[in-house]
GROMACS .gro file of C-alpha atoms in nm:
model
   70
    1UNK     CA    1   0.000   0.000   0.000
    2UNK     CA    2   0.123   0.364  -0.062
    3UNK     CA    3   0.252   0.544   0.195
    4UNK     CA    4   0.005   0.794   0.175
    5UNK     CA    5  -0.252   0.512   0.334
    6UNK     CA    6  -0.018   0.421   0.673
    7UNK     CA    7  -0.197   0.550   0.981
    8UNK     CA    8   0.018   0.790   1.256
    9UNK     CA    9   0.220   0.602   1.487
   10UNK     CA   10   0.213   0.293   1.263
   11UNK     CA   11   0.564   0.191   1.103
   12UNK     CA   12   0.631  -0.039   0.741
   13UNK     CA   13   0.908  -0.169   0.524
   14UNK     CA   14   0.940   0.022   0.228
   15UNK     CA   15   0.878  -0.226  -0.069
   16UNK     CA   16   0.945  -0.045  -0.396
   17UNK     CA   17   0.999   0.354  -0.496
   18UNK     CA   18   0.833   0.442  -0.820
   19UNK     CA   19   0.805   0.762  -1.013
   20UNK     CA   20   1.042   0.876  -1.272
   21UNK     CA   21   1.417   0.835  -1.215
   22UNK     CA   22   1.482   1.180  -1.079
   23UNK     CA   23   1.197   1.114  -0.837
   24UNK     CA   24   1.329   0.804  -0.719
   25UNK     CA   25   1.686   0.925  -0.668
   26UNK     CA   26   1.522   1.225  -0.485
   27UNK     CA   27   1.361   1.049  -0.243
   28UNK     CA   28   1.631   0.806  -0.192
   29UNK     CA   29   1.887   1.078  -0.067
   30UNK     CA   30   1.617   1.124   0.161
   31UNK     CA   31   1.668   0.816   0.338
   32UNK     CA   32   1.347   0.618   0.123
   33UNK     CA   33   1.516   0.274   0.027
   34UNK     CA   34   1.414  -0.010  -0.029
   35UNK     CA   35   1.385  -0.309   0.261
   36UNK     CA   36   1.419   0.034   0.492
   37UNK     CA   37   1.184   0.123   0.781
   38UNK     CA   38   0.964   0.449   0.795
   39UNK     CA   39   0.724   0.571   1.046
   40UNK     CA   40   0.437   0.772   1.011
   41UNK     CA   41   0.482   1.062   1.306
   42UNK     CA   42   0.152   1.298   1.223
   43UNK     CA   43  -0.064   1.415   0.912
   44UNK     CA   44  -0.114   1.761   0.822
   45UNK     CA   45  -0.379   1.829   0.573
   46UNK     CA   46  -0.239   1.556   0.318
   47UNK     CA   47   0.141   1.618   0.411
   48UNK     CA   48   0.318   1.319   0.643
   49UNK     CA   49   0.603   1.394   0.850
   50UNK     CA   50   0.773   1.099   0.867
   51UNK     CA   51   1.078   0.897   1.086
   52UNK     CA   52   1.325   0.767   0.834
   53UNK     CA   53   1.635   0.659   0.924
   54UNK     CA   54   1.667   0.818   1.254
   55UNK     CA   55   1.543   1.166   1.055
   56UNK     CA   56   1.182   1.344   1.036
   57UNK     CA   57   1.070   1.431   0.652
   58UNK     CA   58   0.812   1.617   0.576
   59UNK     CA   59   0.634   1.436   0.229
   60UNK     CA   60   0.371   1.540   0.019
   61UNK     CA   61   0.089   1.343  -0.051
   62UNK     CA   62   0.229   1.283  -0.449
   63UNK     CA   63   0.531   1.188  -0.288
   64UNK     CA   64   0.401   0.957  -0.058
   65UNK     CA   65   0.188   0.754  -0.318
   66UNK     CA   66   0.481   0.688  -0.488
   67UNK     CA   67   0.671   0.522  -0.131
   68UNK     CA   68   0.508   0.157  -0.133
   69UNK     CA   69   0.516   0.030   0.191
   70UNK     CA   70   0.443  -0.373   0.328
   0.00000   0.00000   0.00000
């Protein structure tokens, strides 16, 4: 499931980054890799603030549809 979809406080393994390959590499400087873990810390009218790698981000909803998370 996207991202986008994981409730606050709840945590998943990042299965696959999509989007084109700017996107991707964007997002992986960020910490968003595959097999890694991310945390959902609060929602703010469609933007996530996130725990990735021992770092908050603060992601867009676009952005976070393209994170898919198991």
């Amino acid at each position: 499931m996207p991202l986008s979809m994981v409730k606050e406080g709840e945590a998943g393994v990042i299965c696959k980054v999509g989007g084109r390959e700017d996107t991707r590499r964007f997002l992986e400087n960020l910490g968003f890799v595959t097999g890694g873990i991310v945390t959902v810390v609060s929602r703010m009218g469609g933007n996530l603030i996130v725990n990735v790698k021992e770092a908050r981000v603060a992601i867009g909803r676009d952005m976070a549809n393209k994170i898919l998370v198991g």
